XYZ file of C-alpha atoms in Angstrom:
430
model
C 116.890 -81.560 78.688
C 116.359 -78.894 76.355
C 117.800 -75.404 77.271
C 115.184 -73.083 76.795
C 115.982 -69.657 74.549
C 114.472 -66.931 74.767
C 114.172 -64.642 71.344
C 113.731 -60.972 71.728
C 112.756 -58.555 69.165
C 112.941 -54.880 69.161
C 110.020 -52.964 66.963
C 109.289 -49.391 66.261
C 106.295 -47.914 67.592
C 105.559 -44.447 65.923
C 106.682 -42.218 65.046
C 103.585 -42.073 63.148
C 101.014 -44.425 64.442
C 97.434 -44.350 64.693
C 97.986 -45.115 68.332
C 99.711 -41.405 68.899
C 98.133 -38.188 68.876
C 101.568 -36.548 67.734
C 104.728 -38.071 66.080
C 106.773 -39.283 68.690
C 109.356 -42.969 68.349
C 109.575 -45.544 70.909
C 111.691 -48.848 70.594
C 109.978 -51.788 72.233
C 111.937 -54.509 73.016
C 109.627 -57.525 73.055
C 109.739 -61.097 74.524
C 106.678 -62.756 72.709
C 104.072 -60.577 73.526
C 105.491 -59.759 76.617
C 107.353 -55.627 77.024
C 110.958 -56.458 78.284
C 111.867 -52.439 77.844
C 110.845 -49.232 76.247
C 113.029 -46.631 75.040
C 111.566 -43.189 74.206
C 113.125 -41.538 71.452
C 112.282 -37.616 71.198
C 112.916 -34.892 69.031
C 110.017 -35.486 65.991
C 108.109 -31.569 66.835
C 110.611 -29.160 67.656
C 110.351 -25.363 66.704
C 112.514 -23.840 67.984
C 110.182 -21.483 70.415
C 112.442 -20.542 73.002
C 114.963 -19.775 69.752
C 112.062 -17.278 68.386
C 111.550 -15.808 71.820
C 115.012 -14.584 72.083
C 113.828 -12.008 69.191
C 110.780 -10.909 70.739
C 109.843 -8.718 73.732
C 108.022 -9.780 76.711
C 104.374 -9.609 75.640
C 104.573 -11.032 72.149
C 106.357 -14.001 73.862
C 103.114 -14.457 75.736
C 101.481 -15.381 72.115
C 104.526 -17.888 71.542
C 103.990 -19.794 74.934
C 100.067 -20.074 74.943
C 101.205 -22.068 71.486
C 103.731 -24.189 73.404
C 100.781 -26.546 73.486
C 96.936 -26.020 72.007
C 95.405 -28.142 75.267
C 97.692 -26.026 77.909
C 97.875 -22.573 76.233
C 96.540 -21.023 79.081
C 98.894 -23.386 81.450
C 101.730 -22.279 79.293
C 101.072 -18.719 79.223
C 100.182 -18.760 83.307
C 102.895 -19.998 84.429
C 105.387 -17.961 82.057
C 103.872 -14.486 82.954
C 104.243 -15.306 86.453
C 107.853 -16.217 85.826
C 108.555 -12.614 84.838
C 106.100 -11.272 87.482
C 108.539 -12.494 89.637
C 111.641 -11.100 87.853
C 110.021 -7.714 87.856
C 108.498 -7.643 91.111
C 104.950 -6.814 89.806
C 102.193 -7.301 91.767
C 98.721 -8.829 90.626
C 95.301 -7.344 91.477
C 93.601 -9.320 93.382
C 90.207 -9.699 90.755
C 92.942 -11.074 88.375
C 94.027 -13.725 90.048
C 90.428 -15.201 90.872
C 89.627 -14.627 86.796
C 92.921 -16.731 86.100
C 91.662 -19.617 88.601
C 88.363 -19.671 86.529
C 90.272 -19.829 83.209
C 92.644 -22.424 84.808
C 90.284 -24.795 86.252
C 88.388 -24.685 82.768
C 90.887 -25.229 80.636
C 91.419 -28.317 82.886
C 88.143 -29.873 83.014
C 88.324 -29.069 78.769
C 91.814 -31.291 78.993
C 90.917 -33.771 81.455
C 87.277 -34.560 79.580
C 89.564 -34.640 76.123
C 91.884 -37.496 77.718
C 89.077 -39.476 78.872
C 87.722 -40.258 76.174
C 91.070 -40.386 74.002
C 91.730 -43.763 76.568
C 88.231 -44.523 75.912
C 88.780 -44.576 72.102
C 92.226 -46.390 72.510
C 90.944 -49.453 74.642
C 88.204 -49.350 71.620
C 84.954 -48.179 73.585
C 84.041 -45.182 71.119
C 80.917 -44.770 73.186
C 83.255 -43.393 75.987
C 84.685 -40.955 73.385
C 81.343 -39.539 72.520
C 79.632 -39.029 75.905
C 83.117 -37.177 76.991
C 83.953 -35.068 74.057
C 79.991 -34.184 73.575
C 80.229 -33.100 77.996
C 83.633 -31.477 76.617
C 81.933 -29.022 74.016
C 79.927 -26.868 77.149
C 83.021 -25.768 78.209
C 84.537 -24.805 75.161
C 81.747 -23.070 74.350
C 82.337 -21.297 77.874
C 85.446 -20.328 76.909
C 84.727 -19.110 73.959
C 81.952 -16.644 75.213
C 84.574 -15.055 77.810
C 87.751 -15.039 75.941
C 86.561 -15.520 72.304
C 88.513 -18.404 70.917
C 88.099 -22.228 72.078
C 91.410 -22.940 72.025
C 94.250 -20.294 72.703
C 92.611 -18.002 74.713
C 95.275 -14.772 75.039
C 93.590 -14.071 78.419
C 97.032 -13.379 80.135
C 98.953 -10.631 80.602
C 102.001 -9.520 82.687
C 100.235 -8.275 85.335
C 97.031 -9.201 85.283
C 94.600 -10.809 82.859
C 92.797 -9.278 79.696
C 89.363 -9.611 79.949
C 86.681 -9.328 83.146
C 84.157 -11.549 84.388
C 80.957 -10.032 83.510
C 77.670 -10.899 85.328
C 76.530 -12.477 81.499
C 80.253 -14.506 82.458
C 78.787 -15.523 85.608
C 75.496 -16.980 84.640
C 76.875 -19.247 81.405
C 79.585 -20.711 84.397
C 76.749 -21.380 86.961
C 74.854 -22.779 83.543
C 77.679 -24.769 82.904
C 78.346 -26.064 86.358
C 74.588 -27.202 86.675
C 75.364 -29.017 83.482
C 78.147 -30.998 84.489
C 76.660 -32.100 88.314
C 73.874 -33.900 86.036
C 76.461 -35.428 83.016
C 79.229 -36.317 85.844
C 78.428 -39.172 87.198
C 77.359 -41.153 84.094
C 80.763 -40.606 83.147
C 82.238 -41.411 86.744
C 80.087 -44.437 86.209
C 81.425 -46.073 83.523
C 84.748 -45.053 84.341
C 84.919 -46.672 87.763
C 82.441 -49.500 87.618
C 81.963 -50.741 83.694
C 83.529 -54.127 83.722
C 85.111 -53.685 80.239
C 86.952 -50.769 81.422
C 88.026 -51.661 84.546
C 89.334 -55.367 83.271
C 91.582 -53.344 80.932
C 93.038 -50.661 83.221
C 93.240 -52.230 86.333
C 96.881 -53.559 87.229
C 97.975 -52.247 83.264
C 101.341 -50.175 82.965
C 101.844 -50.206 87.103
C 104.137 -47.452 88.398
C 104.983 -48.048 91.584
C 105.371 -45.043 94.403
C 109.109 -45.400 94.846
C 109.770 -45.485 90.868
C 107.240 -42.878 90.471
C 109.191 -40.589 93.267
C 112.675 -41.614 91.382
C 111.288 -40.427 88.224
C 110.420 -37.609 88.921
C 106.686 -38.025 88.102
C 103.948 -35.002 88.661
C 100.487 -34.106 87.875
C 97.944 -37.319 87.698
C 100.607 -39.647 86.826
C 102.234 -38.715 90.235
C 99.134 -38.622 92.382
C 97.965 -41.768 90.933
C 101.176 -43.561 92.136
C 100.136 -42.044 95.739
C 102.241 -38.502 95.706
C 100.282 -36.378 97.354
C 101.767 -33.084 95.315
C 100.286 -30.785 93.490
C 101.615 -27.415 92.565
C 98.238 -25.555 93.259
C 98.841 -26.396 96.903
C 102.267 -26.434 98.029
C 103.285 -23.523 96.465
C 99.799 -21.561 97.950
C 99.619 -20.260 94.349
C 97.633 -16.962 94.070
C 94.195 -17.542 96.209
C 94.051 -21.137 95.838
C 94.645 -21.910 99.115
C 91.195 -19.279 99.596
C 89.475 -21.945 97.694
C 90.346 -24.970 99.664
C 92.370 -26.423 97.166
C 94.136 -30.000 98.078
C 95.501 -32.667 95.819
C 93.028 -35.404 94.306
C 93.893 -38.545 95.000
C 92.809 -42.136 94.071
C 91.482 -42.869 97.361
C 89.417 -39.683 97.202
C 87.494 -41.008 94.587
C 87.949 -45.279 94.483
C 88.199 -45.530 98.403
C 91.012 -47.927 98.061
C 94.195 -47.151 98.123
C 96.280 -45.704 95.201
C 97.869 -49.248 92.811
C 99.770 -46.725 90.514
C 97.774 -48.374 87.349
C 95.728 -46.941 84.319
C 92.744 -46.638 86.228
C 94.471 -44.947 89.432
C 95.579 -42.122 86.955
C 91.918 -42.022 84.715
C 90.310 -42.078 88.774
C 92.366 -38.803 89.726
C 91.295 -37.094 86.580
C 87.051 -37.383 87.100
C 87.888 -36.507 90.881
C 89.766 -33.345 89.260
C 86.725 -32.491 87.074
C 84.613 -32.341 90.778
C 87.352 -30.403 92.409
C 87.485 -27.905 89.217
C 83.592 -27.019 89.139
C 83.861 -26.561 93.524
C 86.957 -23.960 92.366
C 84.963 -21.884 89.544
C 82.205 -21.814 92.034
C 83.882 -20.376 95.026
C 85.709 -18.105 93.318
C 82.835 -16.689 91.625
C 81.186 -16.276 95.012
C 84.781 -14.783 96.550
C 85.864 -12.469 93.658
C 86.779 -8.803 94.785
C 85.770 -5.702 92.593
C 88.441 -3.698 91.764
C 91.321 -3.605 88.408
C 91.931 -6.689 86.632
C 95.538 -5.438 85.478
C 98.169 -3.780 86.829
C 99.333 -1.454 83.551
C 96.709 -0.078 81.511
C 98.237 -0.441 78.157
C 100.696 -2.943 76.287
C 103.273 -0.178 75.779
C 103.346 0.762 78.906
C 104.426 -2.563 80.236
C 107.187 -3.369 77.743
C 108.652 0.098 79.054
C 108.545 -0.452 82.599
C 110.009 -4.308 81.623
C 112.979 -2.654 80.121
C 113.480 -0.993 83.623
C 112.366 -3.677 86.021
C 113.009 -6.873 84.206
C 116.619 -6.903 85.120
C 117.224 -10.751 87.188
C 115.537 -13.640 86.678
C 112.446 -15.392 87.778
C 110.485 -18.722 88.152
C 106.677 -19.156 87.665
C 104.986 -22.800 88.295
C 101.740 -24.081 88.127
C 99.453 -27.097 87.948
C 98.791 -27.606 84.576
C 96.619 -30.187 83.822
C 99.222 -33.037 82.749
C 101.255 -31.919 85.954
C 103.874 -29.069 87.327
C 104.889 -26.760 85.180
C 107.822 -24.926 85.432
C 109.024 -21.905 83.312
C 112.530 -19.575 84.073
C 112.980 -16.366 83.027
C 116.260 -13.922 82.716
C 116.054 -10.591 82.026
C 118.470 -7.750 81.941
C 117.789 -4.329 82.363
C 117.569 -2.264 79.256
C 116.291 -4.712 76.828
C 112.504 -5.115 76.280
C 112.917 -9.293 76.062
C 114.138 -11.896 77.956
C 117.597 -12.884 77.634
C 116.784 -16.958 78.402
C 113.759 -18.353 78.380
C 113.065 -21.927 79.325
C 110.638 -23.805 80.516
C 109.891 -27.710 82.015
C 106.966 -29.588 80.918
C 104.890 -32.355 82.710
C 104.818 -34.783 79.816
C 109.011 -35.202 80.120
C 109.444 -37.053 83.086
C 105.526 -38.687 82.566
C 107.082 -40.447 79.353
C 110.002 -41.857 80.814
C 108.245 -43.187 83.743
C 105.510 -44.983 82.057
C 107.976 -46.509 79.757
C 109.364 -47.879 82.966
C 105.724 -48.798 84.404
C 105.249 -50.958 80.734
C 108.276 -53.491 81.590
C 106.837 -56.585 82.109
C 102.989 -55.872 80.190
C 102.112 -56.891 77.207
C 102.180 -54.779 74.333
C 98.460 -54.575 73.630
C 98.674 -52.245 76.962
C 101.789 -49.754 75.230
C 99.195 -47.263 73.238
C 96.868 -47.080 76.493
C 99.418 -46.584 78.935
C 100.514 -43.686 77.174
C 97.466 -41.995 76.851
C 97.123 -42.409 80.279
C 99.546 -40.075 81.344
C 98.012 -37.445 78.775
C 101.237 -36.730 76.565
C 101.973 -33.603 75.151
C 104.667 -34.446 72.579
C 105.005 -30.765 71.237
C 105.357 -29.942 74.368
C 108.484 -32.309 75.048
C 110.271 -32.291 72.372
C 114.573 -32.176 72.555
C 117.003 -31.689 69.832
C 119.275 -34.376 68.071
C 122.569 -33.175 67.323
C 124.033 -34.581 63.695
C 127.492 -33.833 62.902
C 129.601 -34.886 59.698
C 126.736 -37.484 59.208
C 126.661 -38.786 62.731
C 124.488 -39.167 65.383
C 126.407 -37.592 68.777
C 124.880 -38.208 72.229
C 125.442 -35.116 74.515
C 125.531 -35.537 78.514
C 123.768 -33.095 80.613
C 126.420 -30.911 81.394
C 127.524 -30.924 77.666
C 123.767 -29.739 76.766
C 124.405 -27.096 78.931
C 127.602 -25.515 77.933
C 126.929 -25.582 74.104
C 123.523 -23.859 74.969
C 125.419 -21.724 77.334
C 127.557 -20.766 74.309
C 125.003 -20.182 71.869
C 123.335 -17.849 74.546
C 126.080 -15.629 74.565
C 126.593 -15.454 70.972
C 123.280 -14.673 70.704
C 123.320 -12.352 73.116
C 127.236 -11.060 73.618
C 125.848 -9.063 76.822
C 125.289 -12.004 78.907
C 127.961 -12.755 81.449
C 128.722 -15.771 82.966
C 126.129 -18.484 83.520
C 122.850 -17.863 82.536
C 121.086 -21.088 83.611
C 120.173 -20.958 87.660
C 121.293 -24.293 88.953
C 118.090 -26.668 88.836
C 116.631 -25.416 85.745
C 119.820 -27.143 83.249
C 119.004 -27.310 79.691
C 116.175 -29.947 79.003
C 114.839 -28.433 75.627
C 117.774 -27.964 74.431
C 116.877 -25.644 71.566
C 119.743 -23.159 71.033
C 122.022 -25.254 69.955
């Protein structure tokens, strides 16, 4: 009898690829047809932010974290500003936050409508792609009319928010909500019941609950596996929990229970666009007169930073890829942060999909990962070449060479600056 072999191949996909929205690598190690692993290689769109940002005061690093990421710049910006609201101990007016749940929840019904029909042109149903990114253009518009731009918005501020709700606000939001209770459900409809769709992400790029758990997964990708988590709620962030707020999951909006596939994760994201239009409606009808910020003037902040911004802080938020985490250190006397880091949804999304593709076939590799809505700018980690050569650093020796660079930087910094928890994932100092 013949002894069967088995011939496996390994192939670049990306970085560049008509498949990927940004330049990213990942080695596929094929059997046939069939995925046998993936390994995601990083490090194509670093900047250097966080490098920049240890020249810069506190507000103008607002402007460098909004452009973290052009989908999440109000994400981005959120969650940093509350980061060194905590440092400082400043406290919000009330108004505020209900203005930054409106800008939130658009920005994520903008994201979530832009990754529906990104799958929709990837499993090659362009029809998809038009009725979402056509829906998608009211709310930029929106956005637009209230902040002025239709992408980074520079509606945040330490303490507050820049810009008011006005009633004209108010009645181009109701105009907009109308809108979207009539467009909805064609899109829910094809989504969850077109036979071509559902034949190509049902039981494609499966993660599993446990693996999703080990992996650390968040946002969609993690409710779609069945973890019921979502920033929003269990850290009763600003007046969320005022507006009812609960995670979406697949059974909320399939009535079956969560499979951890494609369509689990696509199924959280329309139920997100119904939960987003219930939060921009109840907080119009809840928002409080009153101030919208707590300082009056930019200058005025940075000086009262350079007093109160002496310790460190943590902001997180749902963005709408997942949790978002950002740290902040400050030190009294200087008008900018002395570390500045931050944790993005797409890292651990990317590694755990590339563990949900092991066993698929690789027609399934570029809609899997635009299923878990990657921001590769976003991600991005450093390489480290010395003398020609390629060196691969361990956790703990990511952290002491950025450790090290910190306090060359900054000579005034004693000890560790890193909180345990946060470590060194972007890696960008060294």
């Amino acid at each position: 009898m013949t002894k069967r072999v088995e011939y496996w191949v390994k192939i670049p996909f990306g970085p560049i690829h008509p498949g990927l929205e940004e330049p990213e690598k990942f080695i596929l190690t094929l059997d046939g047809e069939r995925i046998v692993s993936v390994d995601v290689k990083l490090g194509y769109n670093l900047r250097g932010i966080q490098w920049i940002a240890m020249r810069r005061n506190y507000v103008q690093v607002m402007y460098l974290a909004e452009r973290i990421c052009g989908i999440c710049s109000f994400s981005h910006n959120h969650t940093y500003v509350r980061a060194v609201e905590e440092m400082a101990g400043i406290e919000v007016p009330e108004r505020a936050e209900y203005i930054r749940v409106i800008i939130g929840e658009l920005e994520r019904i903008h994201s979530h409508l832009l990754n529906l029909g990104v799958v929709g042109h990837d499993i090659g149903y362009d029809t998809v792609l038009h009725l979402t990114w056509l829906a998608r253009e009211k709310v930029m518009d929106v956005l637009e009319a209230i902040t002025g731009n239709r992408v980074n918005y520079s509606m945040m501020t330490i303490g507050g928010v820049r810009r008011d709700i006005e009633e004209k606000h108010k009645r181009l939001l109701l105009e907009m909500i109308k809108y979207y209770r009539e467009v909805l459900p064609q899109i829910e409809d094809v989504f969850l019941h077109d036979s071509t769709i559902e034949a190509r992400l049902r039981n494609s790029a499966v993660v599993p609950r446990k693996l999703a758990i080990e992996m650390g997964a968040v946002g969609p990708t993690g409710r779609g596996s069945g973890i019921r988590e979502d920033a929003r709620w269990s850290e009763k962030l600003g007046v969320y929990p005022d507006l009812g707020i609960k995670p979406v999951m697949p059974e909320d909006v399939t009535g079956e229970r969560a499979r951890g596939d494609t369509y689990d994760r696509m199924a959280v994201r329309i139920g997100e666009l119904w939960q987003s239009l219930e939060l921009i409606e109840h907080a119009l009808d809840q928002m409080p007169e009153g101030k919208i910020k707590a300082f009056p003037k930019d200058n005025v902040l940075v000086a009262k930073l350079k007093i109160l911004g002496d310790g460190e802080g943590i902001g997180r938020y749902e963005a709408p890829r997942g949790e978002l985490v950002h740290y902040v250190k400050g030190k009294k006397g200087r008008d900018g942060p002395v570390r500045w880091k931050m944790r993005e949804p797409t890292f651990p999304n990317l590694f755990t999909i590339a563990r949900g593709l092991e066993g698929n076939q690789l027609a399934d590799v570029v809609v899997a990962i635009a299923s878990i809505d990657p921001c590769l700018s976003c991600t991005d980690r450093v390489a480290v070449i010395k003398d020609g050569k390629k060196l691969i650093l361990t956790e703990k020796d990511l952290l002491r060479l950025s450790i090290k660079r910190t306090k060359e930087i900054n000579p005034e910094v004693k000890g560790d600056p890193t909180p345990a928890g946060v470590g060194c994932s972007r890696g960008v100092l060294l």
